[in-house]
Short mmCIF file of C-alpha atoms and ligand atoms in Angstrom, two decimals:
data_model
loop_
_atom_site.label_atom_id
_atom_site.label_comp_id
_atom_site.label_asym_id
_atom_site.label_seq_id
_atom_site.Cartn_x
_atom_site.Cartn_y
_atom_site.Cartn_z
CA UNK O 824 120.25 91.66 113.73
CA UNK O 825 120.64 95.22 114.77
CA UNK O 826 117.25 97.00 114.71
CA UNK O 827 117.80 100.68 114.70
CA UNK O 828 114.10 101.72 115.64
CA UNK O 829 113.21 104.93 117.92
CA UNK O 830 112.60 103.17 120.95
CA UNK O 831 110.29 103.57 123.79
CA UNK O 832 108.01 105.93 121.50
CA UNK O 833 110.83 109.05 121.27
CA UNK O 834 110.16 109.74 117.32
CA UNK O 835 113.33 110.14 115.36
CA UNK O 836 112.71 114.00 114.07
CA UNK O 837 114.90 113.70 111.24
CA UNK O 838 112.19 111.43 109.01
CA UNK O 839 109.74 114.35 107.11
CA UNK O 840 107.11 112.77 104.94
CA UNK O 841 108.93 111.90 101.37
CA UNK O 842 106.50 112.68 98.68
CA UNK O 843 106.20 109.77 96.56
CA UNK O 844 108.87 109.02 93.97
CA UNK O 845 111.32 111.82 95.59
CA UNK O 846 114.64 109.69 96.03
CA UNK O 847 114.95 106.10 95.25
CA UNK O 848 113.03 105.10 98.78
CA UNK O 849 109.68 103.62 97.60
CA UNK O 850 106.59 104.66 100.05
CA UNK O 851 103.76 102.25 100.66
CA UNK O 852 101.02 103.45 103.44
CA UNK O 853 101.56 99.43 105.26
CA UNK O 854 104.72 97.76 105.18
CA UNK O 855 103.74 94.27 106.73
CA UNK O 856 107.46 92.45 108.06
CA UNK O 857 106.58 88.78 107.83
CA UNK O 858 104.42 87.34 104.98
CA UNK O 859 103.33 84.53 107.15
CA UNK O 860 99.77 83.23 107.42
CA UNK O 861 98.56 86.24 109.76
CA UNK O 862 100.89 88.96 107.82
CA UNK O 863 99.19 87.69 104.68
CA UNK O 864 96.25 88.08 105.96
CA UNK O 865 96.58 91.59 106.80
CA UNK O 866 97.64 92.34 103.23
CA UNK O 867 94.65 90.70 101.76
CA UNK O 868 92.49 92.44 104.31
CA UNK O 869 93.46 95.42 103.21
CA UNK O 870 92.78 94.69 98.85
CA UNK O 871 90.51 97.27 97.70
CA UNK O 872 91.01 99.80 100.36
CA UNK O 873 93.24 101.79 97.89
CA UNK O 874 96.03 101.62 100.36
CA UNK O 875 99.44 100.53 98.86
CA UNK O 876 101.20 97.76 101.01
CA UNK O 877 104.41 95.92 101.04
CA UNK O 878 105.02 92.48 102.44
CA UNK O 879 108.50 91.91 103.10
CA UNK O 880 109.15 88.06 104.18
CA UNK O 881 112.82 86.43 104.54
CA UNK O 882 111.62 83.08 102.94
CA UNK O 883 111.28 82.65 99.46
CA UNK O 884 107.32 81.83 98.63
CA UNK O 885 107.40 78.20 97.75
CA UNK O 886 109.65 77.55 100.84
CA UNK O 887 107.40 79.47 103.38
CA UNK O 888 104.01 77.47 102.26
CA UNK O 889 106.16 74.21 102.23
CA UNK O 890 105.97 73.57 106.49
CA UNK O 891 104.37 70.43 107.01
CA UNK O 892 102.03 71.77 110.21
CA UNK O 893 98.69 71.47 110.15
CA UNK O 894 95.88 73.70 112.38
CA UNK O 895 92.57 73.56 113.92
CA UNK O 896 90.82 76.00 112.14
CA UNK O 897 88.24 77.53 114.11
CA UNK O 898 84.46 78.92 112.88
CA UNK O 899 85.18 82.26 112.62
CA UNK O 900 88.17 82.10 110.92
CA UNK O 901 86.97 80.37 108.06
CA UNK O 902 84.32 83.32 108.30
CA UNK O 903 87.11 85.17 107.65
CA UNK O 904 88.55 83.73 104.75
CA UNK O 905 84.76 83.70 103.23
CA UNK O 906 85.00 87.49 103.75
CA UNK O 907 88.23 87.91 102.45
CA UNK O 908 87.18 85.65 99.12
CA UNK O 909 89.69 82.77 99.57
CA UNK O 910 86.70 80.39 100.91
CA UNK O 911 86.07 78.27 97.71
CA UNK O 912 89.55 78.28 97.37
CA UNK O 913 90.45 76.21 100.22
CA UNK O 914 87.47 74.53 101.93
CA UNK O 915 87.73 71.23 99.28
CA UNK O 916 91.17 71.44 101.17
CA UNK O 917 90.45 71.70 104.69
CA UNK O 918 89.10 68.74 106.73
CA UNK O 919 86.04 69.46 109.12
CA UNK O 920 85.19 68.27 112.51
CA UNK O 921 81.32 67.54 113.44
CA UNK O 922 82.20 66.56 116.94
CA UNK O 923 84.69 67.42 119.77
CA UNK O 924 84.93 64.48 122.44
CA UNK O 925 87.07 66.24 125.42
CA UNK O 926 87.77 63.83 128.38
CA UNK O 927 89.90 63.63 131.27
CA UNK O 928 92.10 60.86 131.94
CA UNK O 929 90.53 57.07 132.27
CA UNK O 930 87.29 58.95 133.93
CA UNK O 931 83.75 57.85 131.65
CA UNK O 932 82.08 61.17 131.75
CA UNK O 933 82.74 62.48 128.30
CA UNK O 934 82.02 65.85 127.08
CA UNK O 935 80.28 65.51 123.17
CA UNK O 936 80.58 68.72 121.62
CA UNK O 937 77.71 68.66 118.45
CA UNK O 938 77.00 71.65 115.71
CA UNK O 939 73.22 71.16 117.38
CA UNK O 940 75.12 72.72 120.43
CA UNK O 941 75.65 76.14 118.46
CA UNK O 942 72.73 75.65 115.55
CA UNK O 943 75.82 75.06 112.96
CA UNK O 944 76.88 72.64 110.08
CA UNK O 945 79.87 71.60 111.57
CA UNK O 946 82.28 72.70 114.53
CA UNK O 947 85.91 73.53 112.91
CA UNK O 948 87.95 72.44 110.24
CA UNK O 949 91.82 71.44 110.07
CA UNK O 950 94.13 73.36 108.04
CA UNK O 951 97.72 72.62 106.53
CA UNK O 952 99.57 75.18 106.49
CA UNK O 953 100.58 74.70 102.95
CA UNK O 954 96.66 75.31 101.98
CA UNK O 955 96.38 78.52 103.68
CA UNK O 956 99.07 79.92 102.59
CA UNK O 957 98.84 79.17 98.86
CA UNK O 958 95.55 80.57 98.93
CA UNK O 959 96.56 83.52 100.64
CA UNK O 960 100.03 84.19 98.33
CA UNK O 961 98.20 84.22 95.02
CA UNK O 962 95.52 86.50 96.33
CA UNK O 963 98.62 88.96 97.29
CA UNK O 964 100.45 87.72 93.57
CA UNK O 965 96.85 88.90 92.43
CA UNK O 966 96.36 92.57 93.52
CA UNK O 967 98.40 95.14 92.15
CA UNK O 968 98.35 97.03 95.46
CA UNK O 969 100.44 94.67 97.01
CA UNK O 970 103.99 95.03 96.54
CA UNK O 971 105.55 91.26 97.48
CA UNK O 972 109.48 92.07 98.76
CA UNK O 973 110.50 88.22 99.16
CA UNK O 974 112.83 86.85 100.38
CA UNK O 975 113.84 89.50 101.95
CA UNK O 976 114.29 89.79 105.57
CA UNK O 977 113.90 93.72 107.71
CA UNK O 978 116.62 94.48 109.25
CA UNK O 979 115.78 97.88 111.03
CA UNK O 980 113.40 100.31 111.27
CA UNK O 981 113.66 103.72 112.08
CA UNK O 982 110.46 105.55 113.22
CA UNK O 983 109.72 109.03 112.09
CA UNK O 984 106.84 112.10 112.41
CA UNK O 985 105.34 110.69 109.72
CA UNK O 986 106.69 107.88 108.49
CA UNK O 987 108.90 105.27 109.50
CA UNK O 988 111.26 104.24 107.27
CA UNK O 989 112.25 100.16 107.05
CA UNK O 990 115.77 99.04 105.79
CA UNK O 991 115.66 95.77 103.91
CA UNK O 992 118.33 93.24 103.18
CA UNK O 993 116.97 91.62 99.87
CA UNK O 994 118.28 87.99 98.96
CA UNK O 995 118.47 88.81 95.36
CA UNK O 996 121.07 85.83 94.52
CA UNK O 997 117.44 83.88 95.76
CA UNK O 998 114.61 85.43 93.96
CA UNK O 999 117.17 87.26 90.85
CA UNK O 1000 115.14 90.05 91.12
CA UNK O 1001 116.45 93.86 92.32
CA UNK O 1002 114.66 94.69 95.84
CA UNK O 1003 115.28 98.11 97.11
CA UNK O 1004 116.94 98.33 100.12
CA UNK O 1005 114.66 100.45 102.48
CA UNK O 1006 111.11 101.91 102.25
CA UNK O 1007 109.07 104.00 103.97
CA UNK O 1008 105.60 103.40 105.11
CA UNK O 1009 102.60 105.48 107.36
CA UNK O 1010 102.67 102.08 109.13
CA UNK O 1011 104.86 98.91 110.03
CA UNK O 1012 103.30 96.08 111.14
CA UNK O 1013 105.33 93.32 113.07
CA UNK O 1014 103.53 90.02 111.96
CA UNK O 1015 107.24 87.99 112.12
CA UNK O 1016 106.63 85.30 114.22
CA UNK O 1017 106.85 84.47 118.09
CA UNK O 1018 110.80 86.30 118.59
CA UNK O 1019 109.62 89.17 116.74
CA UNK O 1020 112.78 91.19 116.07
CA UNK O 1021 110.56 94.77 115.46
CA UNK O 1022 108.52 93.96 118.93
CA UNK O 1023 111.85 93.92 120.88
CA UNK O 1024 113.97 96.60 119.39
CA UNK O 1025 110.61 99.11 119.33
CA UNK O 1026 110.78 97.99 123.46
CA UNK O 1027 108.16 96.66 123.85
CA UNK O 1028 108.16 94.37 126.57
CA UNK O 1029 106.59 91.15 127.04
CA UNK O 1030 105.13 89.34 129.96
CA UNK O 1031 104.50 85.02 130.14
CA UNK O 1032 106.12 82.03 130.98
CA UNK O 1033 107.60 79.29 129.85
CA UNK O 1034 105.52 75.69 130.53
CA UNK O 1035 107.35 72.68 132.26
CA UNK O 1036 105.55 71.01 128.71
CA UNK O 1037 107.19 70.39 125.31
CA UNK O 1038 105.21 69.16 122.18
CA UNK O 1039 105.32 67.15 120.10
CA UNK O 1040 103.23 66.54 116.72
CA UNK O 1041 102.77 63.79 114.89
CA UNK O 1042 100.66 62.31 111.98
CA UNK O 1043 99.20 59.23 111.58
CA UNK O 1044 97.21 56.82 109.54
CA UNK O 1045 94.68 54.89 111.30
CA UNK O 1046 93.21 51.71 109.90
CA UNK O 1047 89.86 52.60 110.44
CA UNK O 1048 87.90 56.40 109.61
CA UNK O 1049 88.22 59.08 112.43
CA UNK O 1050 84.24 59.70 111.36
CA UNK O 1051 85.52 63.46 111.08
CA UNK O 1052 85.32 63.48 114.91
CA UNK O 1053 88.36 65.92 117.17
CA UNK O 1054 89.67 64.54 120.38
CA UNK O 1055 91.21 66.39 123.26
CA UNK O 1056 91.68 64.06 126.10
CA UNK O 1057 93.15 65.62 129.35
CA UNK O 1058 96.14 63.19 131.03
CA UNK O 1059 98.22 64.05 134.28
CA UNK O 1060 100.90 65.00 132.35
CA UNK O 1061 99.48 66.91 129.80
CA UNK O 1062 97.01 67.38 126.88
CA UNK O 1063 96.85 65.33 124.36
CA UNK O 1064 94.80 65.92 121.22
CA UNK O 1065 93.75 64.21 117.80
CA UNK O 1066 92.68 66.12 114.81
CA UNK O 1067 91.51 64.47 111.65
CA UNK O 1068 92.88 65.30 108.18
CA UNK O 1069 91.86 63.56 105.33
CA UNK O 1070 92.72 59.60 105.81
CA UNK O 1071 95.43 60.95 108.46
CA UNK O 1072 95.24 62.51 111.88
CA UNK O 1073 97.18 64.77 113.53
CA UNK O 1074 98.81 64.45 116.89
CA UNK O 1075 99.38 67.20 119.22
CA UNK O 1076 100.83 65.64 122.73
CA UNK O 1077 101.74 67.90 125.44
CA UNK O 1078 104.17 66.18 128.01
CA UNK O 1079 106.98 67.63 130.64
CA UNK O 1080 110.38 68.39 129.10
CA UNK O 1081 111.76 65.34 130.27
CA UNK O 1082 109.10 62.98 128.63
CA UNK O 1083 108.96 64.71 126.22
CA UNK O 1084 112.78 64.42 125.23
CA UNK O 1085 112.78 60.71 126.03
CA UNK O 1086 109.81 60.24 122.64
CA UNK O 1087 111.76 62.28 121.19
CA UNK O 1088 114.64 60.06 121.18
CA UNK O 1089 112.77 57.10 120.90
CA UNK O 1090 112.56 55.01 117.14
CA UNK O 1091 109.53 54.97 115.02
CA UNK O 1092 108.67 51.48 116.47
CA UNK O 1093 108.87 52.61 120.29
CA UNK O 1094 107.21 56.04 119.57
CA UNK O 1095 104.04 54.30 117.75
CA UNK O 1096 103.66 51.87 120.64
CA UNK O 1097 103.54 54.71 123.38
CA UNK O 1098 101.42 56.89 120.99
CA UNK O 1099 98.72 53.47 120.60
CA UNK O 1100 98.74 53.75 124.39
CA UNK O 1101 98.02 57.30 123.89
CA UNK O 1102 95.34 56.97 120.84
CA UNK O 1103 93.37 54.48 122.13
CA UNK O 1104 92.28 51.71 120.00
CA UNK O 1105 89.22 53.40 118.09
CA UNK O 1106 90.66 53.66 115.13
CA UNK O 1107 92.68 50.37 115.06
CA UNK O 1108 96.45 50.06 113.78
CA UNK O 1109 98.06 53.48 113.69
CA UNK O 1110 101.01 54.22 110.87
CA UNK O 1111 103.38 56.81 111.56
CA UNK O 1112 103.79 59.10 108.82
CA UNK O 1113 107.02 61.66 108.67
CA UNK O 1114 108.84 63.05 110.89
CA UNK O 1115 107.50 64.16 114.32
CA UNK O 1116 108.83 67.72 115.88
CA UNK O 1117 108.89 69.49 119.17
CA UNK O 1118 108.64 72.34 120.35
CA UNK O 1119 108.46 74.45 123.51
CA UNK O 1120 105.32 75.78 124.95
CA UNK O 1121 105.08 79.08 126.19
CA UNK O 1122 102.11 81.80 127.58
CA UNK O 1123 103.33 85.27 126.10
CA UNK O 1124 101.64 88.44 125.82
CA UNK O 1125 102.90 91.93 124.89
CA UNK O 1126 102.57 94.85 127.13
CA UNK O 1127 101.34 96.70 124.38
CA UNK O 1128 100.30 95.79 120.32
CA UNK O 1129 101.35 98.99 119.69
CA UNK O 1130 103.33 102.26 119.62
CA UNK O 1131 103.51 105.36 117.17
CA UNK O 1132 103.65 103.64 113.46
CA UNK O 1133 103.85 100.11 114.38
CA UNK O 1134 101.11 97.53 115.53
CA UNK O 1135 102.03 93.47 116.28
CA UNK O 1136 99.82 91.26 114.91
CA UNK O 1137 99.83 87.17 115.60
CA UNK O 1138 102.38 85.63 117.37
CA UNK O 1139 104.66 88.73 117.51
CA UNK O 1140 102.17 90.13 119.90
CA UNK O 1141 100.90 86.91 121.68
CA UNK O 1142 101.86 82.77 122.37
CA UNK O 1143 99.38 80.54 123.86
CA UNK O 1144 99.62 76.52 124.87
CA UNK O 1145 98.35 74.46 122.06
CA UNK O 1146 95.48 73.05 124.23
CA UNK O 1147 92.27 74.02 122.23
CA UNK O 1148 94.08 74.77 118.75
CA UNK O 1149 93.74 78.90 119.25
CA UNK O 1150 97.21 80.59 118.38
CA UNK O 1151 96.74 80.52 115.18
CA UNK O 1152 93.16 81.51 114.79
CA UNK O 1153 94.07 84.31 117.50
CA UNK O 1154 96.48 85.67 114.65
CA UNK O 1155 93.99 85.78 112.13
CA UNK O 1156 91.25 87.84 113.79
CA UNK O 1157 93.89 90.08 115.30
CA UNK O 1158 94.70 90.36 111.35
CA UNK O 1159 91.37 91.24 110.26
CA UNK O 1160 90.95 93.72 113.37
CA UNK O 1161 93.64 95.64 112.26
CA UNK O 1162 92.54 95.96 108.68
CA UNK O 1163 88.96 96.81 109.97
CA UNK O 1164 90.52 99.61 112.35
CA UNK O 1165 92.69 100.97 109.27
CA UNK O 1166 89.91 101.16 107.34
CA UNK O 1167 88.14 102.74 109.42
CA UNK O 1168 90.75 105.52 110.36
CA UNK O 1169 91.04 105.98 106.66
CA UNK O 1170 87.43 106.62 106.24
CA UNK O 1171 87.49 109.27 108.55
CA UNK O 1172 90.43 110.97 107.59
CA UNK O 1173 92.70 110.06 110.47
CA UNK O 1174 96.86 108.60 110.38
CA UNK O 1175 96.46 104.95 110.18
CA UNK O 1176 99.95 105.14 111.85
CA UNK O 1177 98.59 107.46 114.93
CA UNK O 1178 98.93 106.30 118.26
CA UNK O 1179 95.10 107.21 118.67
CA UNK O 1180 94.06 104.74 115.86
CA UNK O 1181 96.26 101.80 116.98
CA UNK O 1182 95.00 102.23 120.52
CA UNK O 1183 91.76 100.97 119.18
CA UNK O 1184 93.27 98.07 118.49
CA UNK O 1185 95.15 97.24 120.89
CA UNK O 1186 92.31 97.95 123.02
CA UNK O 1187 89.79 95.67 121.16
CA UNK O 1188 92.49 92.80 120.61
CA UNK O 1189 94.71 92.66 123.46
CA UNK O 1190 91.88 92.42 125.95
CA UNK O 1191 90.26 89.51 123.52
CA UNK O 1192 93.25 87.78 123.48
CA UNK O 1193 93.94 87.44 127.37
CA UNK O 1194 90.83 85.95 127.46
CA UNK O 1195 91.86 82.88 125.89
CA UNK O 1196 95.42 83.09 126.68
CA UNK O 1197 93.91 82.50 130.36
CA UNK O 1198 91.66 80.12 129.56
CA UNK O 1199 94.16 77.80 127.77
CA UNK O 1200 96.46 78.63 131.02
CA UNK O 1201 93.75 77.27 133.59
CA UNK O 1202 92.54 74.64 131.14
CA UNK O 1203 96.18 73.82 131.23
CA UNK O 1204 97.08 73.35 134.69
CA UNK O 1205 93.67 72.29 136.18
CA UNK O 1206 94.10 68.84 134.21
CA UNK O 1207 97.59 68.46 134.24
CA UNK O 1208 98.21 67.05 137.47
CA UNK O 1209 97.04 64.45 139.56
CA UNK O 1210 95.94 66.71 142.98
CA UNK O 1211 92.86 65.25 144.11
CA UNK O 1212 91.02 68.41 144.94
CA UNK O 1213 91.92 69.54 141.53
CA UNK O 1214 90.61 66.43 139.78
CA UNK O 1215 87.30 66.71 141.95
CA UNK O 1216 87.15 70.59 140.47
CA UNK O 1217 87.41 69.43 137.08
CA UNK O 1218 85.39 66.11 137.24
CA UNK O 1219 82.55 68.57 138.66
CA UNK O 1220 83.43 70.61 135.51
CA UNK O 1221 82.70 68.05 132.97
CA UNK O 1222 79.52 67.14 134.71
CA UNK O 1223 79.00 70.24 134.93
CA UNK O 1224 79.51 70.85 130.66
CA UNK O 1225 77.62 67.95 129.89
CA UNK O 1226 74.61 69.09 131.59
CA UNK O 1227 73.82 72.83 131.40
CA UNK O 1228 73.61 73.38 127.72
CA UNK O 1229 74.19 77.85 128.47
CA UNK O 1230 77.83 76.81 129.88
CA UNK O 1231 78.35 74.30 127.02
CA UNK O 1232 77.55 76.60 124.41
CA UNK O 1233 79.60 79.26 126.04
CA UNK O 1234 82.93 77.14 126.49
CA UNK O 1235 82.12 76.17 122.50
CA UNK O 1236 81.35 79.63 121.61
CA UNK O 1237 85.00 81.07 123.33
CA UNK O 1238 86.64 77.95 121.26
CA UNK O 1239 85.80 78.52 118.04
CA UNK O 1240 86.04 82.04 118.23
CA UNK O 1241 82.25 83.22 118.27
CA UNK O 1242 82.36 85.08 121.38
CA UNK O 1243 82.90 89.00 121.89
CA UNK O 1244 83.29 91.32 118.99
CA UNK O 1245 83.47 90.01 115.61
CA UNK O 1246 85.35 91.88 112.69
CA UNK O 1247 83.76 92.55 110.10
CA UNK O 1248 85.07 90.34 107.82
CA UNK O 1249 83.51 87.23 109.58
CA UNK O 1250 80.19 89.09 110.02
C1 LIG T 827 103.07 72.48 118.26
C2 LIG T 827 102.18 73.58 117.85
C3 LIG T 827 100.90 73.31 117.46
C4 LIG T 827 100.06 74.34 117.09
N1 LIG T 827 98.78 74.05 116.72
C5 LIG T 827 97.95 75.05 116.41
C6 LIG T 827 96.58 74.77 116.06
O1 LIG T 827 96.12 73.62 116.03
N2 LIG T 827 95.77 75.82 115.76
C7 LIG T 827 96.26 77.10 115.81
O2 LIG T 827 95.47 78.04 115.58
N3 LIG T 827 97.55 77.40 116.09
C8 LIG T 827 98.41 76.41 116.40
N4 LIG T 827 99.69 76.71 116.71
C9 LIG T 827 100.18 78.10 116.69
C10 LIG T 827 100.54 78.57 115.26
O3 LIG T 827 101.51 77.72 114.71
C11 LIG T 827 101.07 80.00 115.30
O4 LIG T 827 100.17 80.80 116.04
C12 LIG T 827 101.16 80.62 113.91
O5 LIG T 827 101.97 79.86 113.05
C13 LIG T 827 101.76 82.02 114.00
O6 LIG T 827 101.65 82.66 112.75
P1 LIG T 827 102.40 84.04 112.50
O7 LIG T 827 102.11 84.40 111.06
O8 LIG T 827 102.07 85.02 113.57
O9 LIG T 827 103.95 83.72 112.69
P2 LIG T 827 104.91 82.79 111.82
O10 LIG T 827 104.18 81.64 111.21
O11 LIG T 827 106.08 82.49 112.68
O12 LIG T 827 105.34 83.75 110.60
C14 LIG T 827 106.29 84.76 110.76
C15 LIG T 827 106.91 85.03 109.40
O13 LIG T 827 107.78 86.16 109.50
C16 LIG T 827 108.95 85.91 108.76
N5 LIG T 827 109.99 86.76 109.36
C17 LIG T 827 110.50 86.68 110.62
N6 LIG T 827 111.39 87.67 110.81
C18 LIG T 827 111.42 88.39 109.66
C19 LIG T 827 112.13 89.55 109.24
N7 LIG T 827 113.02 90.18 110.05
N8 LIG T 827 111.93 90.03 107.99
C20 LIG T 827 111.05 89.41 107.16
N9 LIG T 827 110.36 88.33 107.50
C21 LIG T 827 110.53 87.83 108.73
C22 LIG T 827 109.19 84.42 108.91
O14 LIG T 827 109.99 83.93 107.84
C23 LIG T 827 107.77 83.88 108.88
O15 LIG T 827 107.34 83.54 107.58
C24 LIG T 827 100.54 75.69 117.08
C25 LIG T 827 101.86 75.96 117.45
C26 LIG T 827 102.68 74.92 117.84
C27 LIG T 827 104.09 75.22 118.24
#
């Protein structure tokens, strides 16, 4: 895909403000590329602000909220889903965890993480994907300020003075409907996905690593009830965590490439035996349900979530290890951070697509994120390895946790999200 975008911040001076109807180019004041869970939620963030937005998203709806993957859901994003309204509609739908047990290896010290701990109801939920998208797609089907371009994928982007104008290549033989073929927009915002296309050909650069751990998920049925309890259990060759979903739970094993590939390639048989190793026998006699994936793990984070008309939002702008459950819920308070600083900007009368807006937040967002984009990193190799100064460090650690309730509440607090500033949505 060629993305013919300004880059490196020059402007392209031939792009004047189009007044609205002038031409067959439609204007909208936030063209969001990628209707994904945090893209969505930047379009309903925005309902009611009297801005007009387009979602543009290369999958047709039903296909999109189809992906079988499943999320811990932290605190404050379902605070943000109660601000954005969608909270009645999914929380019969989500599952929710009243206890975290994190351990390391075969060693008894076990860290019990309780909603006592933060004066709460419960500690997190566990999201399909399936739910939270539905919910959010027929709030967007729902407000007439929300123009839905799908499936339809941007192809380029060409940033002006005042607008930047996005070229579109609609899939009409898949939706039968007529979608124009570019648009221009105040502001572009790049929520599509991890290899972001608009992040790379606006240059901006990235900075990360790949991990020497692939993962693999996995659901399950046990015999016996997971007592809405969350596991994350710390082995030498990587984390390894159970979330619970209904009668089902939900495996998330992180293990090097090479182990990783040889589950992979085991049968259902041999892959539910080393997973009962794994599991433990708590719940009894485990069924394997589906088909189990893997991916790569990666730390990424974007030099910038910004530049003149465009701000990266989710995984466009950031990747994390799945230790902890936070890319996701990253996404989704970067989402409702951006909506908050739009609003704002439009309150006072500034360019939502200014470079002095989006500064505020990248400022309040990037510096967030790195926070737990480190964490997860040390979390990550402090307990993936078998270095005996290392495992002294982190056995001291877990003492540590279990017995100073300020540090407890703090590592619980940067988990589910409840730490630094909140946006408004979740307040
Ligand atoms: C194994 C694993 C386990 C995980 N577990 C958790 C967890 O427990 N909790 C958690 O919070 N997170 C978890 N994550 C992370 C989570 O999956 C991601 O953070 C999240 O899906 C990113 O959402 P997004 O909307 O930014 O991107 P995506 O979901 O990738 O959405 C991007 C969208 O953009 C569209 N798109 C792309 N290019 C274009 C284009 N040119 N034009 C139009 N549309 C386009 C795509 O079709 C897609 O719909 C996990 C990740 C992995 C790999």
């Amino acid at each position: 895909m060629v993305l013919d975008c300004a880059i490196a911040g020059a402007p392209v001076s031939g792009l004047a403000a189009t007044p609205e109807g002038e031409g067959s180019v439609p204007v909208f004041d936030v063209a969001i590329a990628g209707g994904g869970i945090v893209g969505a939620t930047v379009a309903c963030a925005l309902r009611g602000s009297g801005l007009k937005v387009a979602v543009i998203e290369a999958l047709p709806q039903a296909t999109a909220a189809r992906q079988a993957q499943a999320y811990a859901f932290s605190l404050l994003s379902g605070r943000i889903f109660r601000g954005l309204g969608l909270w009645e509609t999914v929380r019969s739908r989500l599952e929710t965890f009243t206890r975290i047990r994190l351990s390391d290896g075969d060693w008894p010290d076990v860290v019990e993480f309780e909603p006592a701990d933060l004066g709460t109801a419960e500690l997190g939920y566990v999201a399909e994907h399936s739910v939270l998208l539905s919910a959010l797609h027929q709030a967007m089907n729902d407000a007439p300020e929300i123009t839905w371009l799908c499936p339809a994928a941007v192809t380029g982007v060409t940033y002006g003075e005042e607008f930047a104008e996005v070229a579109i290549a609609p899939k009409a033989e898949l939706s039968g409907e007529a979608l124009p073929q570019k648009l221009r927009a105040k502001l572009v915002v790049a929520a599509d996905g991890g290899r972001s296309p608009l992040r790379e050909a606006a240059g901006i650069g990235t900075r990360g690593w790949g991990y020497w751990q692939s993962c693999i998920v996995a659901a399950v049925r046990p015999e016996r009830s997971h007592d809405q309890v969350a596991y994350e259990r710390f082995q030498a060759s990587g984390p390894f965590a159970i979330l619970p979903l209904g009668d089902t739970c939900r495996i998330v094993w992180t293990a090097p490439h090479a182990e990783a590939q040889a589950l992979a390639a085991l049968d259902d048989e041999q892959f539910l035996a080393q997973l009962e190793r794994r599991f433990g026998p708590q719940m009894g006699k485990l069924t394997l349900l589906g088909r189990r994936h893997t991916f790569t793990v990666r730390l990424m984070q974007s030099d910038r979530y910004c530049r003149p008309r465009l701000a990266l939002v989710g995984e466009a702008a950031h990747n994390c290890h799945p230790v902890g459950g936070q890319g996701l819920n990253l996404g989704i308070r970067d989402a409702a951070a951006l909506a908050e600083t739009i609003q704002t900007a439009i309150a006072q009368g500034e360019d939502i697509g200014s470079v002095a807006v989006l500064r505020r937040y990248d400022r309040w967002r990037r510096w967030g994120n790195w926070t737990i984009l480190g964490f997860t990193d040390v979390l990550d190799r402090l307990f993936s390895n078998q270095i005996w100064p290392l495992m002294a460090v982190r056995r001291l650690g877990i003492f540590a946790l279990k017995r100073i309730k300020p540090l407890k509440v703090f590592s619980l607090k940067l988990m589910t999200g409840l730490l630094g500033r909140l946006p408004a949505l979740a307040r």
